[in-house]
DNA sequence: ATACATGTTGGAGC
DNA sequence: GGCTCCAACATGTA
């Protein structure tokens, strides 16, 4: 469910509620549910893995985390974390984090960090990478303050495409190669979006969950690497270890 | 059925 | 005070 492109799809699916008034709201958690009634959805945005439901004066931030689910019109089993009913349908969110943001969104979010946003700034990402030479690249690619919206699939696929070993030190990777990684992160975000929409995302995985390197045919390594200790699939032979 | 998975946070312990 | 590490959370699937 949750990487940035999937949240963009979610935003597109809920567009019909933009401009609509909340007729009924239910939920658990820190939100004052009663205060939502009769307020209008003035905009729908995303930043990284966050869906932002903009109301006058305030914004609801939905993060689906690892297991979050949503549905439109058809409730699922269990109690929704948030339910919003409009004249033209009902939106349900389950097992997600729901927060309220009262500050101006432009103060809270740096839109240039979001891979999916037109404001995405590759040069800024390169600069942030330059600033963390001691980090492992497998951790840096999951850093939401550098690549908002990227997740574990991005990490595995982009490191494989660019032939970079996940344990490479950011500072040891040549600047040109780092630039290529940044560019591929952005490119993969939009390929992910297109493939997910066409229901063929998994078919295009070259490394993630794979057992054998499609390039040289030797077995992939699977390990839980970096500070993030996330599942990593890589080829010791094809991916260069910069250290 | 036990483990694992597209993720983040909050608090303990340095 | 700040950094790091780990437990905790939530749910469907193999």
PDB file of C-alpha atoms in Angstrom, chain A:
ATOM      1  CA  UNK A   1       0.000   0.000   0.000  1.00  0.00           C
ATOM      2  CA  UNK A   2       2.126   2.803   1.276  1.00  0.00           C
ATOM      3  CA  UNK A   3       4.938   4.162  -0.909  1.00  0.00           C
ATOM      4  CA  UNK A   4       4.577   7.644  -2.419  1.00  0.00           C
ATOM      5  CA  UNK A   5       3.145   6.641  -5.818  1.00  0.00           C
ATOM      6  CA  UNK A   6       0.422   4.587  -4.114  1.00  0.00           C
ATOM      7  CA  UNK A   7      -0.563   7.644  -2.127  1.00  0.00           C
ATOM      8  CA  UNK A   8      -0.785   9.669  -5.337  1.00  0.00           C
ATOM      9  CA  UNK A   9      -3.196   7.013  -6.643  1.00  0.00           C
ATOM     10  CA  UNK A  10      -5.166   7.314  -3.409  1.00  0.00           C
ATOM     11  CA  UNK A  11      -5.350  11.073  -3.871  1.00  0.00           C
ATOM     12  CA  UNK A  12      -6.674  10.614  -7.402  1.00  0.00           C
ATOM     13  CA  UNK A  13      -9.286   8.149  -6.173  1.00  0.00           C
ATOM     14  CA  UNK A  14     -10.628  10.579  -3.580  1.00  0.00           C
ATOM     15  CA  UNK A  15     -10.730  13.624  -5.864  1.00  0.00           C
ATOM     16  CA  UNK A  16     -14.496  13.381  -6.016  1.00  0.00           C
ATOM     17  CA  UNK A  17     -14.616  14.565  -2.396  1.00  0.00           C
ATOM     18  CA  UNK A  18     -12.774  17.771  -3.105  1.00  0.00           C
ATOM     19  CA  UNK A  19     -15.096  20.704  -2.464  1.00  0.00           C
ATOM     20  CA  UNK A  20     -17.546  18.453  -0.625  1.00  0.00           C
ATOM     21  CA  UNK A  21     -18.836  18.968   2.865  1.00  0.00           C
ATOM     22  CA  UNK A  22     -18.267  16.375   5.595  1.00  0.00           C
ATOM     23  CA  UNK A  23     -21.736  15.227   6.609  1.00  0.00           C
ATOM     24  CA  UNK A  24     -20.663  12.621   9.126  1.00  0.00           C
ATOM     25  CA  UNK A  25     -17.359  11.689  10.701  1.00  0.00           C
ATOM     26  CA  UNK A  26     -16.260   8.846  12.939  1.00  0.00           C
ATOM     27  CA  UNK A  27     -12.942   7.741  14.203  1.00  0.00           C
ATOM     28  CA  UNK A  28     -10.569   6.898  16.964  1.00  0.00           C
ATOM     29  CA  UNK A  29      -7.438   8.764  17.905  1.00  0.00           C
ATOM     30  CA  UNK A  30      -6.364  12.305  18.546  1.00  0.00           C
ATOM     31  CA  UNK A  31      -8.755  14.083  16.191  1.00  0.00           C
ATOM     32  CA  UNK A  32     -11.723  16.009  17.476  1.00  0.00           C
ATOM     33  CA  UNK A  33     -14.209  14.211  15.271  1.00  0.00           C
ATOM     34  CA  UNK A  34     -17.130  16.488  16.056  1.00  0.00           C
ATOM     35  CA  UNK A  35     -15.249  19.497  14.768  1.00  0.00           C
ATOM     36  CA  UNK A  36     -15.086  17.975  11.295  1.00  0.00           C
ATOM     37  CA  UNK A  37     -18.809  18.024  10.648  1.00  0.00           C
ATOM     38  CA  UNK A  38     -19.984  20.555   8.077  1.00  0.00           C
ATOM     39  CA  UNK A  39     -16.475  21.466   7.057  1.00  0.00           C
ATOM     40  CA  UNK A  40     -15.541  21.421   3.435  1.00  0.00           C
ATOM     41  CA  UNK A  41     -12.596  19.604   1.888  1.00  0.00           C
ATOM     42  CA  UNK A  42     -10.853  22.535   0.255  1.00  0.00           C
ATOM     43  CA  UNK A  43      -8.003  20.539  -1.207  1.00  0.00           C
ATOM     44  CA  UNK A  44      -6.344  17.116  -1.354  1.00  0.00           C
ATOM     45  CA  UNK A  45      -2.570  16.873  -1.461  1.00  0.00           C
ATOM     46  CA  UNK A  46       0.194  14.408  -0.878  1.00  0.00           C
ATOM     47  CA  UNK A  47       3.677  14.730   0.507  1.00  0.00           C
ATOM     48  CA  UNK A  48       5.728  11.579   0.374  1.00  0.00           C
ATOM     49  CA  UNK A  49       3.617   8.896   2.021  1.00  0.00           C
ATOM     50  CA  UNK A  50       1.204  11.401   3.578  1.00  0.00           C
ATOM     51  CA  UNK A  51      -2.276  12.032   2.253  1.00  0.00           C
ATOM     52  CA  UNK A  52      -3.354  15.544   3.219  1.00  0.00           C
ATOM     53  CA  UNK A  53      -7.049  16.333   3.491  1.00  0.00           C
ATOM     54  CA  UNK A  54      -7.189  20.107   3.659  1.00  0.00           C
ATOM     55  CA  UNK A  55     -10.074  21.689   5.522  1.00  0.00           C
ATOM     56  CA  UNK A  56     -10.485  25.365   6.327  1.00  0.00           C
ATOM     57  CA  UNK A  57      -7.910  26.226   9.053  1.00  0.00           C
ATOM     58  CA  UNK A  58      -6.622  22.690   9.440  1.00  0.00           C
ATOM     59  CA  UNK A  59      -5.404  19.599   7.620  1.00  0.00           C
ATOM     60  CA  UNK A  60      -5.884  15.897   8.306  1.00  0.00           C
ATOM     61  CA  UNK A  61      -2.703  13.944   7.704  1.00  0.00           C
ATOM     62  CA  UNK A  62      -3.187  10.261   6.935  1.00  0.00           C
ATOM     63  CA  UNK A  63      -0.234   7.881   6.969  1.00  0.00           C
ATOM     64  CA  UNK A  64      -1.003   4.266   6.072  1.00  0.00           C
ATOM     65  CA  UNK A  65       2.256   2.994   7.585  1.00  0.00           C
ATOM     66  CA  UNK A  66       2.866  -0.657   6.741  1.00  0.00           C
ATOM     67  CA  UNK A  67      -0.614  -2.148   7.065  1.00  0.00           C
ATOM     68  CA  UNK A  68      -2.954   0.738   6.459  1.00  0.00           C
ATOM     69  CA  UNK A  69      -5.959   0.270   4.224  1.00  0.00           C
ATOM     70  CA  UNK A  70      -8.602   2.518   2.784  1.00  0.00           C
ATOM     71  CA  UNK A  71     -11.804   2.022   0.908  1.00  0.00           C
ATOM     72  CA  UNK A  72     -14.401   4.151  -0.768  1.00  0.00           C
ATOM     73  CA  UNK A  73     -18.103   3.493  -0.227  1.00  0.00           C
ATOM     74  CA  UNK A  74     -17.580  -0.162   0.793  1.00  0.00           C
ATOM     75  CA  UNK A  75     -16.627  -0.566   4.447  1.00  0.00           C
ATOM     76  CA  UNK A  76     -14.110  -3.262   5.349  1.00  0.00           C
ATOM     77  CA  UNK A  77     -14.061  -5.452   8.423  1.00  0.00           C
ATOM     78  CA  UNK A  78     -13.075  -3.751  11.646  1.00  0.00           C
ATOM     79  CA  UNK A  79     -13.361  -0.291  13.043  1.00  0.00           C
ATOM     80  CA  UNK A  80     -12.156   2.533  10.817  1.00  0.00           C
ATOM     81  CA  UNK A  81      -9.571   4.914  12.229  1.00  0.00           C
ATOM     82  CA  UNK A  82     -11.336   7.580  10.260  1.00  0.00           C
ATOM     83  CA  UNK A  83     -14.612   7.684   8.383  1.00  0.00           C
ATOM     84  CA  UNK A  84     -15.725  10.694   6.381  1.00  0.00           C
ATOM     85  CA  UNK A  85     -19.153  10.721   4.800  1.00  0.00           C
ATOM     86  CA  UNK A  86     -20.071  13.106   2.007  1.00  0.00           C
ATOM     87  CA  UNK A  87     -23.171  13.554  -0.122  1.00  0.00           C
ATOM     88  CA  UNK A  88     -21.496  11.578  -2.914  1.00  0.00           C
ATOM     89  CA  UNK A  89     -19.874   8.778  -0.954  1.00  0.00           C
ATOM     90  CA  UNK A  90     -17.940   7.665   2.089  1.00  0.00           C
ATOM     91  CA  UNK A  91     -14.230   7.367   2.706  1.00  0.00           C
ATOM     92  CA  UNK A  92     -12.820   4.827   5.171  1.00  0.00           C
ATOM     93  CA  UNK A  93      -9.292   4.528   6.578  1.00  0.00           C
ATOM     94  CA  UNK A  94      -8.080   1.586   8.666  1.00  0.00           C
ATOM     95  CA  UNK A  95      -4.961   0.822  10.693  1.00  0.00           C
ATOM     96  CA  UNK A  96      -3.367   4.115   9.803  1.00  0.00           C
ATOM     97  CA  UNK A  97      -2.047   7.118  11.636  1.00  0.00           C
ATOM     98  CA  UNK A  98      -4.300  10.184  11.600  1.00  0.00           C
ATOM     99  CA  UNK A  99      -3.020  13.538  12.759  1.00  0.00           C
ATOM    100  CA  UNK A 100      -4.178  17.081  12.570  1.00  0.00           C
ATOM    101  CA  UNK A 101      -1.899  19.811  11.262  1.00  0.00           C
ATOM    102  CA  UNK A 102      -2.915  23.303  12.292  1.00  0.00           C
ATOM    103  CA  UNK A 103       0.127  25.066  10.914  1.00  0.00           C
ATOM    104  CA  UNK A 104       0.434  26.384   7.403  1.00  0.00           C
ATOM    105  CA  UNK A 105       1.369  23.368   5.260  1.00  0.00           C
ATOM    106  CA  UNK A 106       4.099  25.303   3.487  1.00  0.00           C
ATOM    107  CA  UNK A 107       5.789  25.752   6.856  1.00  0.00           C
ATOM    108  CA  UNK A 108       5.493  22.057   7.695  1.00  0.00           C
ATOM    109  CA  UNK A 109       6.406  20.467   4.360  1.00  0.00           C
ATOM    110  CA  UNK A 110       9.289  20.999   2.013  1.00  0.00           C
ATOM    111  CA  UNK A 111       7.616  20.161  -1.287  1.00  0.00           C
ATOM    112  CA  UNK A 112      10.946  19.951  -3.102  1.00  0.00           C
ATOM    113  CA  UNK A 113      11.758  16.805  -1.103  1.00  0.00           C
ATOM    114  CA  UNK A 114       8.766  14.903  -2.450  1.00  0.00           C
ATOM    115  CA  UNK A 115       9.679  12.654  -5.367  1.00  0.00           C
ATOM    116  CA  UNK A 116       6.136  12.844  -6.728  1.00  0.00           C
ATOM    117  CA  UNK A 117       5.793  16.628  -6.529  1.00  0.00           C
ATOM    118  CA  UNK A 118       6.436  18.888  -9.540  1.00  0.00           C
ATOM    119  CA  UNK A 119       8.585  20.936  -7.172  1.00  0.00           C
ATOM    120  CA  UNK A 120      10.965  17.974  -6.663  1.00  0.00           C
ATOM    121  CA  UNK A 121      14.532  19.266  -6.647  1.00  0.00           C
ATOM    122  CA  UNK A 122      17.219  16.754  -7.589  1.00  0.00           C
ATOM    123  CA  UNK A 123      20.036  19.185  -6.866  1.00  0.00           C
ATOM    124  CA  UNK A 124      18.762  19.597  -3.314  1.00  0.00           C
ATOM    125  CA  UNK A 125      18.749  15.813  -2.875  1.00  0.00           C
ATOM    126  CA  UNK A 126      22.312  15.579  -4.176  1.00  0.00           C
ATOM    127  CA  UNK A 127      23.336  18.247  -1.713  1.00  0.00           C
ATOM    128  CA  UNK A 128      21.719  16.394   1.185  1.00  0.00           C
ATOM    129  CA  UNK A 129      23.539  13.221   0.187  1.00  0.00           C
ATOM    130  CA  UNK A 130      26.811  15.117   0.075  1.00  0.00           C
ATOM    131  CA  UNK A 131      26.121  16.177   3.655  1.00  0.00           C
ATOM    132  CA  UNK A 132      25.961  12.578   4.976  1.00  0.00           C
ATOM    133  CA  UNK A 133      29.160  10.928   3.683  1.00  0.00           C
ATOM    134  CA  UNK A 134      29.283   8.451   6.553  1.00  0.00           C
ATOM    135  CA  UNK A 135      25.807   7.052   5.973  1.00  0.00           C
ATOM    136  CA  UNK A 136      25.141   3.807   4.161  1.00  0.00           C
ATOM    137  CA  UNK A 137      23.369   4.290   0.860  1.00  0.00           C
ATOM    138  CA  UNK A 138      20.712   1.713   1.838  1.00  0.00           C
ATOM    139  CA  UNK A 139      19.735   3.973   4.759  1.00  0.00           C
ATOM    140  CA  UNK A 140      20.006   7.242   2.838  1.00  0.00           C
ATOM    141  CA  UNK A 141      17.537   6.093   0.174  1.00  0.00           C
ATOM    142  CA  UNK A 142      14.915   5.486   2.867  1.00  0.00           C
ATOM    143  CA  UNK A 143      15.460   8.880   4.485  1.00  0.00           C
ATOM    144  CA  UNK A 144      12.193  10.770   4.049  1.00  0.00           C
ATOM    145  CA  UNK A 145      13.893  14.109   4.515  1.00  0.00           C
ATOM    146  CA  UNK A 146      15.903  13.395   1.347  1.00  0.00           C
ATOM    147  CA  UNK A 147      13.536  11.212  -0.720  1.00  0.00           C
ATOM    148  CA  UNK A 148      10.008  11.684   0.604  1.00  0.00           C
ATOM    149  CA  UNK A 149       7.813   8.897  -0.682  1.00  0.00           C
ATOM    150  CA  UNK A 150      10.584   6.371  -1.271  1.00  0.00           C
ATOM    151  CA  UNK A 151      10.292   3.011   0.443  1.00  0.00           C
ATOM    152  CA  UNK A 152      11.993  -0.330   0.585  1.00  0.00           C
ATOM    153  CA  UNK A 153      11.012  -1.320  -2.947  1.00  0.00           C
ATOM    154  CA  UNK A 154      12.582   1.894  -4.262  1.00  0.00           C
ATOM    155  CA  UNK A 155      15.757   1.146  -2.355  1.00  0.00           C
ATOM    156  CA  UNK A 156      16.191  -2.355  -3.719  1.00  0.00           C
ATOM    157  CA  UNK A 157      15.225  -1.529  -7.278  1.00  0.00           C
ATOM    158  CA  UNK A 158      17.267   1.654  -7.630  1.00  0.00           C
ATOM    159  CA  UNK A 159      20.404   0.170  -6.069  1.00  0.00           C
ATOM    160  CA  UNK A 160      20.137  -2.742  -8.439  1.00  0.00           C
ATOM    161  CA  UNK A 161      19.504  -0.584 -11.508  1.00  0.00           C
ATOM    162  CA  UNK A 162      22.432   1.643 -10.723  1.00  0.00           C
ATOM    163  CA  UNK A 163      24.646  -1.332  -9.749  1.00  0.00           C
ATOM    164  CA  UNK A 164      25.445   0.064  -6.337  1.00  0.00           C
ATOM    165  CA  UNK A 165      25.979  -2.233  -3.367  1.00  0.00           C
ATOM    166  CA  UNK A 166      23.597  -1.375  -0.503  1.00  0.00           C
ATOM    167  CA  UNK A 167      26.430  -1.155   2.046  1.00  0.00           C
ATOM    168  CA  UNK A 168      28.267   1.493   0.044  1.00  0.00           C
ATOM    169  CA  UNK A 169      29.222   4.607   1.968  1.00  0.00           C
ATOM    170  CA  UNK A 170      27.477   7.638   0.526  1.00  0.00           C
ATOM    171  CA  UNK A 171      30.724   9.608   0.645  1.00  0.00           C
ATOM    172  CA  UNK A 172      32.641   6.923  -1.220  1.00  0.00           C
ATOM    173  CA  UNK A 173      30.233   6.826  -4.157  1.00  0.00           C
ATOM    174  CA  UNK A 174      31.492   9.053  -6.993  1.00  0.00           C
ATOM    175  CA  UNK A 175      29.476  12.245  -7.388  1.00  0.00           C
ATOM    176  CA  UNK A 176      28.420  11.241 -10.884  1.00  0.00           C
ATOM    177  CA  UNK A 177      27.083   7.916  -9.614  1.00  0.00           C
ATOM    178  CA  UNK A 178      25.254   9.632  -6.747  1.00  0.00           C
ATOM    179  CA  UNK A 179      23.615  11.934  -9.284  1.00  0.00           C
ATOM    180  CA  UNK A 180      22.538   8.871 -11.247  1.00  0.00           C
ATOM    181  CA  UNK A 181      21.008   7.347  -8.110  1.00  0.00           C
ATOM    182  CA  UNK A 182      19.031  10.538  -7.462  1.00  0.00           C
ATOM    183  CA  UNK A 183      17.820  10.625 -11.049  1.00  0.00           C
ATOM    184  CA  UNK A 184      16.823   6.966 -10.941  1.00  0.00           C
ATOM    185  CA  UNK A 185      14.906   7.460  -7.696  1.00  0.00           C
ATOM    186  CA  UNK A 186      12.802  10.074  -9.460  1.00  0.00           C
ATOM    187  CA  UNK A 187      12.394   8.004 -12.587  1.00  0.00           C
ATOM    188  CA  UNK A 188      11.455   4.892 -10.639  1.00  0.00           C
ATOM    189  CA  UNK A 189       8.801   6.853  -8.725  1.00  0.00           C
ATOM    190  CA  UNK A 190       6.911   7.508 -11.940  1.00  0.00           C
ATOM    191  CA  UNK A 191       7.462   4.042 -13.339  1.00  0.00           C
ATOM    192  CA  UNK A 192       6.133   2.664 -10.040  1.00  0.00           C
ATOM    193  CA  UNK A 193       3.074   4.902 -10.448  1.00  0.00           C
ATOM    194  CA  UNK A 194       2.389   3.786 -14.009  1.00  0.00           C
ATOM    195  CA  UNK A 195       3.015   0.100 -13.286  1.00  0.00           C
ATOM    196  CA  UNK A 196       0.924   0.155 -10.139  1.00  0.00           C
ATOM    197  CA  UNK A 197      -1.974   1.717 -12.027  1.00  0.00           C
ATOM    198  CA  UNK A 198      -1.650  -0.954 -14.707  1.00  0.00           C
ATOM    199  CA  UNK A 199      -1.437  -3.650 -12.021  1.00  0.00           C
ATOM    200  CA  UNK A 200       1.949  -4.807 -13.206  1.00  0.00           C
ATOM    201  CA  UNK A 201       4.217  -3.409 -10.503  1.00  0.00           C
ATOM    202  CA  UNK A 202       5.552  -6.732  -9.259  1.00  0.00           C
ATOM    203  CA  UNK A 203       6.174  -7.999 -12.724  1.00  0.00           C
ATOM    204  CA  UNK A 204       8.759  -5.270 -13.168  1.00  0.00           C
ATOM    205  CA  UNK A 205      10.712  -5.984 -10.000  1.00  0.00           C
ATOM    206  CA  UNK A 206      14.254  -6.881 -10.912  1.00  0.00           C
ATOM    207  CA  UNK A 207      15.661  -7.238  -7.401  1.00  0.00           C
ATOM    208  CA  UNK A 208      12.989  -6.842  -4.727  1.00  0.00           C
ATOM    209  CA  UNK A 209      11.947 -10.313  -3.453  1.00  0.00           C
ATOM    210  CA  UNK A 210      13.996 -11.954  -6.220  1.00  0.00           C
ATOM    211  CA  UNK A 211      16.127 -15.034  -5.680  1.00  0.00           C
ATOM    212  CA  UNK A 212      18.462 -14.784  -8.651  1.00  0.00           C
ATOM    213  CA  UNK A 213      20.179 -11.863 -10.345  1.00  0.00           C
ATOM    214  CA  UNK A 214      18.547 -11.425 -13.759  1.00  0.00           C
ATOM    215  CA  UNK A 215      21.798 -10.048 -15.135  1.00  0.00           C
ATOM    216  CA  UNK A 216      24.358 -12.683 -14.140  1.00  0.00           C
ATOM    217  CA  UNK A 217      22.119 -15.474 -12.899  1.00  0.00           C
ATOM    218  CA  UNK A 218      23.878 -16.000  -9.556  1.00  0.00           C
ATOM    219  CA  UNK A 219      21.777 -16.032  -6.366  1.00  0.00           C
ATOM    220  CA  UNK A 220      20.858 -12.697  -4.820  1.00  0.00           C
ATOM    221  CA  UNK A 221      21.840 -11.997  -1.242  1.00  0.00           C
ATOM    222  CA  UNK A 222      19.006 -11.270   1.135  1.00  0.00           C
ATOM    223  CA  UNK A 223      19.923  -9.424   4.327  1.00  0.00           C
ATOM    224  CA  UNK A 224      18.536  -6.906   6.780  1.00  0.00           C
ATOM    225  CA  UNK A 225      20.970  -4.056   6.356  1.00  0.00           C
ATOM    226  CA  UNK A 226      21.748  -0.625   7.759  1.00  0.00           C
ATOM    227  CA  UNK A 227      20.291   1.283  10.651  1.00  0.00           C
ATOM    228  CA  UNK A 228      16.909   0.695   9.167  1.00  0.00           C
ATOM    229  CA  UNK A 229      17.477  -3.087   9.089  1.00  0.00           C
ATOM    230  CA  UNK A 230      15.147  -3.434   6.160  1.00  0.00           C
ATOM    231  CA  UNK A 231      15.062  -6.398   3.844  1.00  0.00           C
ATOM    232  CA  UNK A 232      17.635  -5.908   1.102  1.00  0.00           C
ATOM    233  CA  UNK A 233      18.102  -7.944  -2.087  1.00  0.00           C
ATOM    234  CA  UNK A 234      21.347  -7.465  -3.955  1.00  0.00           C
ATOM    235  CA  UNK A 235      23.921  -9.097  -6.191  1.00  0.00           C
ATOM    236  CA  UNK A 236      27.433  -9.252  -4.752  1.00  0.00           C
ATOM    237  CA  UNK A 237      28.802  -9.639  -8.220  1.00  0.00           C
ATOM    238  CA  UNK A 238      26.977  -6.914 -10.170  1.00  0.00           C
ATOM    239  CA  UNK A 239      26.627  -4.215  -7.524  1.00  0.00           C
ATOM    240  CA  UNK A 240      29.770  -2.233  -6.781  1.00  0.00           C
ATOM    241  CA  UNK A 241      30.714  -1.785  -3.153  1.00  0.00           C
ATOM    242  CA  UNK A 242      32.081   1.741  -2.706  1.00  0.00           C
ATOM    243  CA  UNK A 243      33.937   2.015   0.605  1.00  0.00           C
TER     244      UNK A 243
END
